[in-house]
Short mmCIF file of C-alpha atoms and ligand atoms in Angstrom, two decimals:
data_model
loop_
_atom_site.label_atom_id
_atom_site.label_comp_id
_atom_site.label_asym_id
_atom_site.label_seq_id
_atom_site.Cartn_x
_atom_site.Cartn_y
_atom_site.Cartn_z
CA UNK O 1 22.18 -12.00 -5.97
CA UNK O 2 20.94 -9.30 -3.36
CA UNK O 3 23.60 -8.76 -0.33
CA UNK O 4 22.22 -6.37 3.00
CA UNK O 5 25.23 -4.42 4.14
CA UNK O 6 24.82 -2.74 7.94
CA UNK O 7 26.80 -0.71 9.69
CA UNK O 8 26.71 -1.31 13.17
CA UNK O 9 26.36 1.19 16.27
CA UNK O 10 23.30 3.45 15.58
CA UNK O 11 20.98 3.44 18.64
CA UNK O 12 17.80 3.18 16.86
CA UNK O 13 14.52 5.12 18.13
CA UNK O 14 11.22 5.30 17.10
CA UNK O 15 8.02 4.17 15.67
CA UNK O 16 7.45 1.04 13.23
CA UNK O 17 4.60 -0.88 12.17
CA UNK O 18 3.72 -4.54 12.09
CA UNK O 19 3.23 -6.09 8.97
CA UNK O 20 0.42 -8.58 8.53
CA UNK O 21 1.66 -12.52 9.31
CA UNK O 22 3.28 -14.51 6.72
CA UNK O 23 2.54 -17.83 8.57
CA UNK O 24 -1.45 -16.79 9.07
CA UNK O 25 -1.51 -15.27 5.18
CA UNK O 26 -0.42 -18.44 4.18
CA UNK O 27 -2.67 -21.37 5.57
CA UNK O 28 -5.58 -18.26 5.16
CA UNK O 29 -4.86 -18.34 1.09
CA UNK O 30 -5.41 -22.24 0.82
CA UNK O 31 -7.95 -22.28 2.96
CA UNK O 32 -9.60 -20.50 0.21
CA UNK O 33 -9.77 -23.45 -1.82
CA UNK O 34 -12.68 -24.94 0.90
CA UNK O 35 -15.65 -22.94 -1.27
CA UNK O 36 -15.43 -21.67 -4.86
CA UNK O 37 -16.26 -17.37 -5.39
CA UNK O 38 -14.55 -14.86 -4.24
CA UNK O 39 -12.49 -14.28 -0.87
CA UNK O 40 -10.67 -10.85 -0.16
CA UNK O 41 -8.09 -10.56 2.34
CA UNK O 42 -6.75 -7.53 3.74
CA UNK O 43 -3.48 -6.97 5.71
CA UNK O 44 -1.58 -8.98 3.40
CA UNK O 45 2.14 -8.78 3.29
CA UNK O 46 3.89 -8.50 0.35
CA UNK O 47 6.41 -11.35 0.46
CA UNK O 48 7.94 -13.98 -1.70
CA UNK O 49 5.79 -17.00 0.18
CA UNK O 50 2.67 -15.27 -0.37
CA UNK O 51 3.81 -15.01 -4.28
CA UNK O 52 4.77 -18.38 -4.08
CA UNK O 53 1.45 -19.37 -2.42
CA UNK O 54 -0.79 -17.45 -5.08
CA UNK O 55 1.48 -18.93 -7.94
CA UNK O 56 0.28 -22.10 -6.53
CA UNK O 57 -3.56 -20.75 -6.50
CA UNK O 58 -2.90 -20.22 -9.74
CA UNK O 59 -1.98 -23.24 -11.31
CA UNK O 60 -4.71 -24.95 -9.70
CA UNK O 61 -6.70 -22.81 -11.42
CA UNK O 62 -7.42 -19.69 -8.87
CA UNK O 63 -7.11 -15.65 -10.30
CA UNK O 64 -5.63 -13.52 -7.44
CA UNK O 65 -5.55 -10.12 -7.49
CA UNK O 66 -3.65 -7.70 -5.33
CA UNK O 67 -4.09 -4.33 -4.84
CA UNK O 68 -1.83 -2.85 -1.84
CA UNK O 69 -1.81 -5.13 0.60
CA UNK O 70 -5.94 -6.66 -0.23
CA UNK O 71 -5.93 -9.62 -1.91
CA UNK O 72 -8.82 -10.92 -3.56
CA UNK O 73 -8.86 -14.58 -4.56
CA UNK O 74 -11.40 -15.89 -6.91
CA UNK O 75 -11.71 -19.27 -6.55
CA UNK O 76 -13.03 -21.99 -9.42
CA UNK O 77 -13.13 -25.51 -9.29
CA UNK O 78 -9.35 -26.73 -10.11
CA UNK O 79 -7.77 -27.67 -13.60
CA UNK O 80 -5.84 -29.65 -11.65
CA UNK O 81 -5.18 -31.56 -7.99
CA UNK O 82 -1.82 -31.42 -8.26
CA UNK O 83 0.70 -28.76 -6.18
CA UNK O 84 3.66 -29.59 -8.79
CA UNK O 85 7.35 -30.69 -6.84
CA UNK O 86 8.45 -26.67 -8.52
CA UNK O 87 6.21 -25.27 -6.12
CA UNK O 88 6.29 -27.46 -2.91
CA UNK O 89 10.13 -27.09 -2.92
CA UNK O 90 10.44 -23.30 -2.81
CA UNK O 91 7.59 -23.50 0.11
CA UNK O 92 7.33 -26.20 2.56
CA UNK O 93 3.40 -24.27 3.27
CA UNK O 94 2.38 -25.74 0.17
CA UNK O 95 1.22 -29.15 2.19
CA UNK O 96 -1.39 -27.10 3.36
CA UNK O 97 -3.74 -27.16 0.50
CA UNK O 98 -3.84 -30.90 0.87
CA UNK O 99 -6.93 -30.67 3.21
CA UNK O 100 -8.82 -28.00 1.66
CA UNK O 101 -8.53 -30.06 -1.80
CA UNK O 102 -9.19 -33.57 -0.09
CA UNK O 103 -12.00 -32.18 1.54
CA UNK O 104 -13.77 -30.41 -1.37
CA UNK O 105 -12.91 -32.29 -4.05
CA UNK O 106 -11.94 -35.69 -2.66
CA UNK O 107 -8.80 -36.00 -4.21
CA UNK O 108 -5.42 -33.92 -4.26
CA UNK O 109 -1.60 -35.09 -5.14
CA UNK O 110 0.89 -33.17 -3.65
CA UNK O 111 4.68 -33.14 -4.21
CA UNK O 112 6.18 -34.39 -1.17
CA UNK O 113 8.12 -31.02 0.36
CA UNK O 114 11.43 -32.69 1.62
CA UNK O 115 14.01 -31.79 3.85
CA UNK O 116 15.06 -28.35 4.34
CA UNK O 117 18.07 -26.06 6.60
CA UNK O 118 16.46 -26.66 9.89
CA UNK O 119 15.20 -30.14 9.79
CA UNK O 120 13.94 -33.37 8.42
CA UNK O 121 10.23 -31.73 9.03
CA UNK O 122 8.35 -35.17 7.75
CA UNK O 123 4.25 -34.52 7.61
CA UNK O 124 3.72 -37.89 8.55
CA UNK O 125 1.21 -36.55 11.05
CA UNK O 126 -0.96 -34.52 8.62
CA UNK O 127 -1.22 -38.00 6.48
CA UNK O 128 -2.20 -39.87 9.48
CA UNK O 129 -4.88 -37.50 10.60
CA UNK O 130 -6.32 -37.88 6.99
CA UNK O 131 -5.93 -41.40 7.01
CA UNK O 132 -8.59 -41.58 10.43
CA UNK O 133 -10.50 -39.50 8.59
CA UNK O 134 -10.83 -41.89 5.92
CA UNK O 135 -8.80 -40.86 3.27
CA UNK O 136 -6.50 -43.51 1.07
CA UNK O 137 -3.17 -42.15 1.13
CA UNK O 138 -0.29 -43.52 -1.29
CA UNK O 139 3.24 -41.89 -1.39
CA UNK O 140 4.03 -42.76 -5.13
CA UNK O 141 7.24 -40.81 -6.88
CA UNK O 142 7.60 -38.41 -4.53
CA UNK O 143 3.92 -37.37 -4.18
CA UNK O 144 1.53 -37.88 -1.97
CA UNK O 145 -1.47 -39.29 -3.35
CA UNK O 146 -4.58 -38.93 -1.56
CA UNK O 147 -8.31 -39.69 -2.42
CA UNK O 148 -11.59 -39.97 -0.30
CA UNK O 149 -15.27 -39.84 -0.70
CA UNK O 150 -16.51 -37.48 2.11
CA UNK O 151 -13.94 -37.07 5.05
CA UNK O 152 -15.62 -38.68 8.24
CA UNK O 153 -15.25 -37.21 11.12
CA UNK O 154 -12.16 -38.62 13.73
CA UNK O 155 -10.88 -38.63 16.75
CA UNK O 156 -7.04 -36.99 16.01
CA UNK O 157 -4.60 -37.73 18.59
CA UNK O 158 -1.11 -35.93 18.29
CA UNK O 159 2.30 -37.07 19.06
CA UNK O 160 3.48 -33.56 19.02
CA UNK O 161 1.64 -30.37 18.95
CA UNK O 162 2.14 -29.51 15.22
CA UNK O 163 1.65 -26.59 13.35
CA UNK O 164 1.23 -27.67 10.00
CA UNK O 165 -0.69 -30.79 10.60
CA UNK O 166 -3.55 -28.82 13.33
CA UNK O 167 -4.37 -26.27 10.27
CA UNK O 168 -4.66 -29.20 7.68
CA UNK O 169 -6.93 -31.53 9.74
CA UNK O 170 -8.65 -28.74 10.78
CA UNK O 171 -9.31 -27.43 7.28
CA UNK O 172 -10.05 -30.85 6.02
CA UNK O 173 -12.59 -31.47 9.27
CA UNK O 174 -14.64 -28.71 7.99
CA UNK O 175 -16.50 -30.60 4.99
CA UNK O 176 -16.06 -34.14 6.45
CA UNK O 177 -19.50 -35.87 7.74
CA UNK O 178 -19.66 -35.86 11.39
CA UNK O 179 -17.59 -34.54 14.35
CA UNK O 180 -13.54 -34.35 14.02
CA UNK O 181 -11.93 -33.67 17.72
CA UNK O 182 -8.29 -32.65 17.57
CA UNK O 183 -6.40 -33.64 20.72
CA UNK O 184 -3.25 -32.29 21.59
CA UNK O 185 -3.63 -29.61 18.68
CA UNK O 186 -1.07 -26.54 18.43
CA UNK O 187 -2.49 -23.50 20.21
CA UNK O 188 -0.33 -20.91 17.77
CA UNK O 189 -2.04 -17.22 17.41
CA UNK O 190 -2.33 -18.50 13.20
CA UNK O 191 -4.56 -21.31 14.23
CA UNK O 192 -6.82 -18.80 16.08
CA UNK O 193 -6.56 -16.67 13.15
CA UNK O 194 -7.30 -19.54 10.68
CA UNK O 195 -10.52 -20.70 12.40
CA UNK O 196 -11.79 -17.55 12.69
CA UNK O 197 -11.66 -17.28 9.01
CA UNK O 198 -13.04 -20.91 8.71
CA UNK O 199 -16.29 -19.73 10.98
CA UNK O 200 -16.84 -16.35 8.77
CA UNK O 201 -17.16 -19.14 5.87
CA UNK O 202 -19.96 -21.36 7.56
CA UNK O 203 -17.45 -23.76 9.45
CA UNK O 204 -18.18 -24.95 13.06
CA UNK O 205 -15.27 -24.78 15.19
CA UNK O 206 -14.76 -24.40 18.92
CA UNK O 207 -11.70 -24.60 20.53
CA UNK O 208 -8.76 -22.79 18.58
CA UNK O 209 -6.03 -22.09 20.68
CA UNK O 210 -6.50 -24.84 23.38
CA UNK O 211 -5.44 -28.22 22.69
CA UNK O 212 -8.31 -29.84 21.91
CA UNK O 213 -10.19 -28.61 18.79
CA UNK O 214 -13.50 -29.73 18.05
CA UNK O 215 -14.98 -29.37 14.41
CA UNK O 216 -18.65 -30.27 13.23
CA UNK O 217 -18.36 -30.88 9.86
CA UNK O 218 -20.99 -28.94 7.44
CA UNK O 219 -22.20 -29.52 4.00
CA UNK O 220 -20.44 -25.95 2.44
CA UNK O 221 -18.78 -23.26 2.85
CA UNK O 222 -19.10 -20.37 1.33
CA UNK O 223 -16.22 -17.36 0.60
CA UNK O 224 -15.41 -14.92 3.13
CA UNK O 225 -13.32 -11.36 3.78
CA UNK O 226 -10.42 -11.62 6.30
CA UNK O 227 -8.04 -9.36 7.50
CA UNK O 228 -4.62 -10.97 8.75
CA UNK O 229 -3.61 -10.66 11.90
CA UNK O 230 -0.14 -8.61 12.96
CA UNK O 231 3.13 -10.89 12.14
CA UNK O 232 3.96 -11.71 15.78
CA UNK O 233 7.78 -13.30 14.94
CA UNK O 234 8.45 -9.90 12.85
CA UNK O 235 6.97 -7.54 15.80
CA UNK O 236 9.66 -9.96 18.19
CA UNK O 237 12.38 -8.94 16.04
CA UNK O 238 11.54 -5.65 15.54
CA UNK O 239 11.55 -5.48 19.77
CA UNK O 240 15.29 -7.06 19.66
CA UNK O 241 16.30 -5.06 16.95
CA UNK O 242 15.34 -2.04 19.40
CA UNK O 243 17.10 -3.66 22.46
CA UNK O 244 20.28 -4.92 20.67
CA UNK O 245 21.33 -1.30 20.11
CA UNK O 246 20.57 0.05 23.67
CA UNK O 247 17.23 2.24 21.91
CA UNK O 248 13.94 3.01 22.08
CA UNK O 249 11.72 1.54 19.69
CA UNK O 250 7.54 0.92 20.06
CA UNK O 251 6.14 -1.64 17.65
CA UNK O 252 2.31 -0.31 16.51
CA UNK O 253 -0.65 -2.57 15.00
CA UNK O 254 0.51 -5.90 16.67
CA UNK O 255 -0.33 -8.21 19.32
CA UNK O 256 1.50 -7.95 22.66
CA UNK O 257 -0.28 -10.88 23.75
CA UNK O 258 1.41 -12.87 20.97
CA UNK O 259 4.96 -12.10 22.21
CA UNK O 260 4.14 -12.78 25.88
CA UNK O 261 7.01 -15.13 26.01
CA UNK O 262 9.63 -12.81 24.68
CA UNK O 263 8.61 -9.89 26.81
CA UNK O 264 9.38 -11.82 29.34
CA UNK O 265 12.45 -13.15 28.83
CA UNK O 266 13.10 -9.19 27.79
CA UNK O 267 12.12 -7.93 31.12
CA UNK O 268 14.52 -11.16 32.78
CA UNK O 269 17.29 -9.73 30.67
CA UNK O 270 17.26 -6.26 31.97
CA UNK O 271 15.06 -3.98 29.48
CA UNK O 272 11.81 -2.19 30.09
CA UNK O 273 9.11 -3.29 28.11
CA UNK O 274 5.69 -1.84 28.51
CA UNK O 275 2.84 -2.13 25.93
CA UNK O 276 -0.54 -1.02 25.51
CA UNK O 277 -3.41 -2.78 23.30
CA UNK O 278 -1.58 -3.02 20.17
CA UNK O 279 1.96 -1.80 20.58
CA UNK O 280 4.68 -2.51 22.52
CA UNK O 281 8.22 -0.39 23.54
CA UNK O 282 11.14 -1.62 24.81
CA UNK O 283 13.70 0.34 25.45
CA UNK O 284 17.75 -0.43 27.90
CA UNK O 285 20.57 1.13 28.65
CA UNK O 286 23.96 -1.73 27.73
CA UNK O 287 24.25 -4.06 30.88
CA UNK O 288 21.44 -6.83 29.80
CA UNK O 289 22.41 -10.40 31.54
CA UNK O 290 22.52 -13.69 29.66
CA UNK O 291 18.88 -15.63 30.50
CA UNK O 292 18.32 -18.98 29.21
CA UNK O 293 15.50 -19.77 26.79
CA UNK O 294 14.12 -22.97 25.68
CA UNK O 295 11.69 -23.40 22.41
CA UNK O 296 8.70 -25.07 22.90
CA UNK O 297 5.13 -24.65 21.14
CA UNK O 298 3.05 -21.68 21.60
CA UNK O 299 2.27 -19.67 24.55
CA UNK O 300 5.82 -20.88 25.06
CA UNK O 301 9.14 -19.34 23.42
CA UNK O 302 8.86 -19.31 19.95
CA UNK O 303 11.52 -21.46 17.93
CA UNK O 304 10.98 -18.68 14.90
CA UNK O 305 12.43 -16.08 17.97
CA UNK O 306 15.09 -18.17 19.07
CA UNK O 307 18.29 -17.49 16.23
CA UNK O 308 17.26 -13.66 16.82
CA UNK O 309 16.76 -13.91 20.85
CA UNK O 310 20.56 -15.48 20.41
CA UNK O 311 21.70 -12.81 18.66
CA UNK O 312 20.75 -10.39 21.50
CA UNK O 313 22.67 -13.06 24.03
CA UNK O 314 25.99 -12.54 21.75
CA UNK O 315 26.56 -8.94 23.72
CA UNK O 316 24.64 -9.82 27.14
CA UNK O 317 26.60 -9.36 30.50
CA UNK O 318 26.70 -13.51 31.50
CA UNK O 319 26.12 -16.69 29.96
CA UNK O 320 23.13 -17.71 28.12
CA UNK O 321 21.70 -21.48 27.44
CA UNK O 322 19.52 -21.98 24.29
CA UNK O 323 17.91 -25.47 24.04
CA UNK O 324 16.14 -25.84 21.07
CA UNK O 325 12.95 -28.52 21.66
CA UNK O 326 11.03 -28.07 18.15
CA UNK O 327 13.56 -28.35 15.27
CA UNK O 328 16.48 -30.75 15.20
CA UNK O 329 18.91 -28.70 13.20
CA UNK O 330 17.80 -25.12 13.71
CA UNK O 331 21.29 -23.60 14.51
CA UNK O 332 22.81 -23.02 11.09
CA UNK O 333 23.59 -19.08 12.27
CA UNK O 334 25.63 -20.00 14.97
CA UNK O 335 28.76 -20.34 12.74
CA UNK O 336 28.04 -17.06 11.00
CA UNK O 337 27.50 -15.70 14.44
CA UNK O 338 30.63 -16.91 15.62
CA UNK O 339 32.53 -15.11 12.14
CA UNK O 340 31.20 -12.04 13.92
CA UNK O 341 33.10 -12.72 16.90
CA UNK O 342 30.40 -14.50 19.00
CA UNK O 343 31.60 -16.76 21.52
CA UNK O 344 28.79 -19.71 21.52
CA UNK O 345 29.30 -23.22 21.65
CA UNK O 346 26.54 -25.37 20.16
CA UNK O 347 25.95 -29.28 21.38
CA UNK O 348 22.79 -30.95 19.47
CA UNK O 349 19.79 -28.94 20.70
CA UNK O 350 21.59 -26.92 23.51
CA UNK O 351 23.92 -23.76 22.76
CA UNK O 352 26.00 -22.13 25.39
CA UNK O 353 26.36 -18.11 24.51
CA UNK O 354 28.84 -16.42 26.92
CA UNK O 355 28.48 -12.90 26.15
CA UNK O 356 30.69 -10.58 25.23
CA UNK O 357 29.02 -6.94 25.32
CA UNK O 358 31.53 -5.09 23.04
CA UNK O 359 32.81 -8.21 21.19
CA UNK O 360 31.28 -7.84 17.90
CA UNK O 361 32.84 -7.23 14.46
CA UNK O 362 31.44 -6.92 11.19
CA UNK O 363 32.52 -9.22 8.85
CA UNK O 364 30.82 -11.30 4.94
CA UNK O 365 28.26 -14.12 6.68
CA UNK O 366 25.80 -15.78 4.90
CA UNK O 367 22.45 -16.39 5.54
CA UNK O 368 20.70 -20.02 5.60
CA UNK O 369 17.03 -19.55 6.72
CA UNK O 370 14.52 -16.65 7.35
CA UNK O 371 14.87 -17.05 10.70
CA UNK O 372 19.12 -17.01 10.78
CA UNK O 373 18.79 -14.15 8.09
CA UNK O 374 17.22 -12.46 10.80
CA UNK O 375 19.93 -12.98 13.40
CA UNK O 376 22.42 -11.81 11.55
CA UNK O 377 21.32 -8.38 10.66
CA UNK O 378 20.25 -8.36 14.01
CA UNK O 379 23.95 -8.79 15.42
CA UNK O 380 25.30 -6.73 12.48
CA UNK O 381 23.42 -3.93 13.71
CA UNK O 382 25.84 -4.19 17.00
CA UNK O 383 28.79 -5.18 14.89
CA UNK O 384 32.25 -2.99 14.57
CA UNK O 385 32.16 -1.84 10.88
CA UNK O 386 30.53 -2.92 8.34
CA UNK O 387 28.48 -6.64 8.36
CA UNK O 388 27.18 -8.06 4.59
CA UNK O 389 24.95 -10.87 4.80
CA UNK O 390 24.57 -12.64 1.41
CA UNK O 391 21.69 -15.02 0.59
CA UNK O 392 19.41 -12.40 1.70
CA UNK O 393 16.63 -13.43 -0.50
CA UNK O 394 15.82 -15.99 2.68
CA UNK O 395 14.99 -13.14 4.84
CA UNK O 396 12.66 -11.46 1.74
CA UNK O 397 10.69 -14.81 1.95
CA UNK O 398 9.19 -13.56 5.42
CA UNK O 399 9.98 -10.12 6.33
CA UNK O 400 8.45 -7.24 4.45
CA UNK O 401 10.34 -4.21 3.41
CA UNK O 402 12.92 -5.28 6.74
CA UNK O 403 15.50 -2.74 5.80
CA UNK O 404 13.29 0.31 5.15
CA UNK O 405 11.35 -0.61 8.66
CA UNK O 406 14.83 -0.84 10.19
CA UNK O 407 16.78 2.53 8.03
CA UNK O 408 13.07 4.36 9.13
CA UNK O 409 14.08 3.71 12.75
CA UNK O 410 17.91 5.09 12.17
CA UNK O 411 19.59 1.70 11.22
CA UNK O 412 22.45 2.21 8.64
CA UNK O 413 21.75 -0.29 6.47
CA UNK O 414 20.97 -1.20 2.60
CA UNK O 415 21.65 -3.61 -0.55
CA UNK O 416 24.25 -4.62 -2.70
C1 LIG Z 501 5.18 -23.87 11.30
O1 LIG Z 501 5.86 -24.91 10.61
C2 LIG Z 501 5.76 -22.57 10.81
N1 LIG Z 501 5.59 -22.47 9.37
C3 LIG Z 501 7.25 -22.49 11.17
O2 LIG Z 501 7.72 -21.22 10.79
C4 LIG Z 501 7.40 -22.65 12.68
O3 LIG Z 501 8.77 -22.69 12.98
C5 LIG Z 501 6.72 -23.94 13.15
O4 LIG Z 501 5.34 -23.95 12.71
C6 LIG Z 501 6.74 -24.12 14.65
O5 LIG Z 501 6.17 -23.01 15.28
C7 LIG Z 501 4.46 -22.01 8.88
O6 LIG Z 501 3.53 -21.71 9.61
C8 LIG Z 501 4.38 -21.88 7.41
P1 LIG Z 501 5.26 -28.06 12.96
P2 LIG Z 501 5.30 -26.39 10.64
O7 LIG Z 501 4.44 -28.97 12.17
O8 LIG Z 501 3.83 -26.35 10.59
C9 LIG Z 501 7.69 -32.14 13.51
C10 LIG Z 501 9.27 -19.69 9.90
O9 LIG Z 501 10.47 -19.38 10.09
N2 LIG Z 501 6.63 -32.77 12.69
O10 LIG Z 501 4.68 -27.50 14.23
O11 LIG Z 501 6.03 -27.16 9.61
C11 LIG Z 501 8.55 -31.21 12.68
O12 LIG Z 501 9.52 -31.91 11.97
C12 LIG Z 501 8.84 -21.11 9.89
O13 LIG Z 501 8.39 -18.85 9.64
C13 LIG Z 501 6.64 -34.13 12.49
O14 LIG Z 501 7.50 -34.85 12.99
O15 LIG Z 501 5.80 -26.84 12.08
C14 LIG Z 501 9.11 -30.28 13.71
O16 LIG Z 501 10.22 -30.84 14.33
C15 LIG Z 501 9.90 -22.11 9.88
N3 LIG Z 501 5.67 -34.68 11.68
C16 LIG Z 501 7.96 -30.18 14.72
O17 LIG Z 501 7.11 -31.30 14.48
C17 LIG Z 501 4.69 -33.93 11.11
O18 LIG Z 501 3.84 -34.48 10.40
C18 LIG Z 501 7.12 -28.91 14.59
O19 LIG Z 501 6.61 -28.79 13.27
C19 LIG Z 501 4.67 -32.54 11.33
C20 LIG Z 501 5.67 -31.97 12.14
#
C-alpha cells in the first residue's frame, strides 16, 4: 500500500494550478442520469471518486469515456435501479443518484452508505424531502427502497443546511409536476455549479446559492456540456501549503470568492493574501498568531478546511480554538498531529492548539480521511526530518496529482 514520505523545511514558491472540484464532478456525473444521450464534461479531475462514480454509471448501464480531463457520458435507460452496497461503501456520493433515478424513472434502490471516519452522516433528510415529494420510501436490508409515479412538487423545509440532501431534492425537483421550494437549502459554490448544469439541460431553477431554492418542475431534460468549476478545498490547501512553510505560492484557475472565509482567517493570522479574478497568493514571513475558527456551512469556514487550517495552527505564535459545528467526529488527525509533536487538546467539537512555531518532528502517522490526509502532509512539510503518512490512498480519493503540484512548487516529497 502507497506511503507519501516529506521532508520538511523547503520554503516553497511558485505557481500551481487548480484542479477541477471533486465534490461538483461528482453530483454533476449523476445528474447525468436526469435525460438519456450524451453529456460531456470538461475540467474533470482524475481521481478515485470520480472512478468510483463512473463505475457506478456503469453498472447502471451508462458508457463513459475519458479523454484528458473531458468526460463524455452516454447515458441509456438503466439495466438496473440499483447502486449495489460495493459501490455505496467506497463513496458515500453515491446517494446522489437517488433523485435523478426517482425522478426519471420512478424507482431506484440504493445501498444504504453507513457510517464512516468523521461521522454517523445519516441521509434521513434526503428521504424525507422525497417522501413530501411523494415518493414511498422503505429501508429494507440495508437499502433504501424508493418508488413514485411523478415527483410532485413540495415545500422542503431543512433542519440543517445539507449538502447532500439540497443537490438530491433539487435534482429530483427537476422532473416532478409542479413547483418544489427548498427552504433553508445549502448555499455551497457545488450547488451553484450543479444548477447551472441543471438549467443548460432544460431545468428551471432560481435561487442556487441562497437558502431558498425554487424549482419548476418540467416535462424533460435533455443532455448538456459542462465544465467543472475550480476545486475550492484543494485551492485552500494549496494556499496553507504555501503559508505553512513561510513561501510564496499563487494558486491560478480558481475561485477566490470560494475561499473568502479562509483568506480571511489568513489575513487574521498574519500573511498577505492578495488575489486577482482567478488566482490567489499568499505569501509570510514565520510569526503567524493562533486565530480561532469555527466550521459552519458555506460562505462560512469550510469543515473540509478545518484538519488543514489546524495544521497551520500547530506552528502559530499563540493559541488557537477549533470548534467543529458540521461533523461530530471530524478530528481523527489530531492524534497523528500530536505524534508530530503538536500540542492540541481536543474536547468533543472544540480543540485547543497552542502553538509551537519550531516544535515539529517528522515521524510514521497514518492517515484516516481525505481531509486528515491532507493535514498531515501539510504539517510534514514543516516537520524536522522526514514525515511518512501511510493510508495515503484517502488523500488520492480527492486530490489530484497532490505531490507533483506540491514537488512542482519545491516540496521534497514522494511515494513509497
Ligand atoms: C458534502 O457532504 C461533502 N461531500 C463533504 O465533503 C463536506 O464535508 C460536506 O458536504 C459539508 O460541506 C460531497 O460533496 C461529496 P451534509 P454531505 O449533508 O453532503 C448531517 C470531503 O472531504 N446530515 O451537508 O454528506 C450530516 O451527518 C467531504 O470532500 C444529517 O443529519 O454533507 C452532517 O453532520 C467529506 N442528515 C451534516 O448534516 C442528512 O440527511 C452536514 O452534512 C444529511 C446530513
Amino acid at each position: 500500500m502507497d506511503k507519501m514520505t516529506v521532508r520538511g523545511g523547503k520554503r516553497l514558491k511558485g505557481e500551481v494550478a487548480a484542479s477541477g472540484a471533486k465534490n461538483s464532478a461528482l453530483k454533476l456525473l449523476f445528474a447525468s442520469l436526469l435525460a438519456e444521450g450524451e453529456h460531456v464534461f470538461h475540467n474533470v479531475p482524475e481521481l478515485k471518486d470520480v472512478e468510483s462514480a463512473m463505475a457506478l454509471l456503469e453498472s447502471l448501464g451508462c458508457a463513459c469515456r475519458r479523454e484528458g480531463k473531458t468526460l463524455r457520458i452516454h447515458v441509456k435507460a438503466p439495466k438496473t435501479y440499483e447502486a449495489h452496497y460495493d459501490l455505496v461503501r467506497k463513496m458515500r456520493a453515491s446517494i446522489l443518484c437517488l433523485g435523478p433515478l426517482l425522478a426519471k424513472y420512478g424507482q431506484a434502490q440504493v445501498s444504504l452508505p453507513g457510517g464512516c471516519a468523521i461521522g454517523t452522516r445519516p441521509i434521513d433528510l434526503h428521504l424525507a424531502a422525497f417522501r413530501a415529494m411523494g415518493a414511498d420510501i422503505q429501508l429494507r436490508e440495508g437499502y433504501v427502497h424508493a418508488e413514485a409515479g411523478r415527483l410532485k412538487g413540495a415545500s422542503i423545509l431543512f433542519e440543517f443546511a445539507t449538502v447532500g440532501g439540497t443537490e438530491n431534492a433539487m435534482m429530483g425537483a427537476t422532473l416532478a409536476e409542479g413547483v418544489t421550494t427548498i427552504e433553508n437549502a445549502a448555499k455551497e459554490p457545488e450547488i451553484v455549479d450543479l444548477a447551472n448544469y441543471l438549467n443548460k439541460m432544460g431545468a428551471r431553477i432560481t435561487g442556487a446559492g441562497s437558502s431558498i431554492i425554487r424549482v419548476e418542475g418540467v416535462e424533460r431534460l435533455r443532455p448538456a456540456e459542462h465544465t467543472v468549476i475550480p476545486d475550492r478545498i484543494e485551492t485552500g490547501t494549496l494556499m496553507i501549503a504555501g503559508a505553512i512553510t513561510g513561501g510564496e505560492v499563487t494558486v491560478t484557475r480558481c475561485v477566490p470568492l470560494d475561499v473568502d472565509a479562509l483568506i480571511l482567517k489568513m489575513r487574521e493570522s498574519g500573511f498577505k493574501v492578495e488575489h486577482g479574478k482567478d488566482s490567489v497568493t499568499v505569501w509570510g514571513e514565520k510569526g503567524w498568531k493562533g486565530v480561532d475558527v469555527t466550521t459552519a456551512p458555506h460562505p462560512a469556514f469550510p469543515t473540509d478546511l478545518q484538519a488543514q487550517f489546524m495544521a497551520l495552527m500547530t506552528v502559530a505564535e499563540g493559541t488557537s480554538v477549533v470548534t467543529e459545528t458540521v461533523f461530530e467526529n471530524r478530528f481523527m488527525h489530531v492524534t497523528e498531529l500530536l505524534r508530530l509533536g503538536a500540542d492540541i487538546t481536543p474536547k468533543a467539537r472544540v480543540a485547543v492548539v497552542r502553538g509551537r512555531p519550531d516544535g515539529l518532528q517528522g515521524a510514521p502517522v497514518m492517515a484516516t480521511d481525505l481531509r486528515a490526509s491532507a493535514s498531515l502532509v501539510l504539517a510534514g512539510l514543516i516537520a524536522k526530518g522526514e514525515t511518512t503518512i501511510s493510508r495515503i490512498y484517502h488523500l488520492d480519493r480527492g486530490y489530484e496529482r497532490m505531490e507533483e503540484k506540491l514537488k512542482g512548487l519545491g516540496a521534497d516529497i514522494g511515494r513509497v
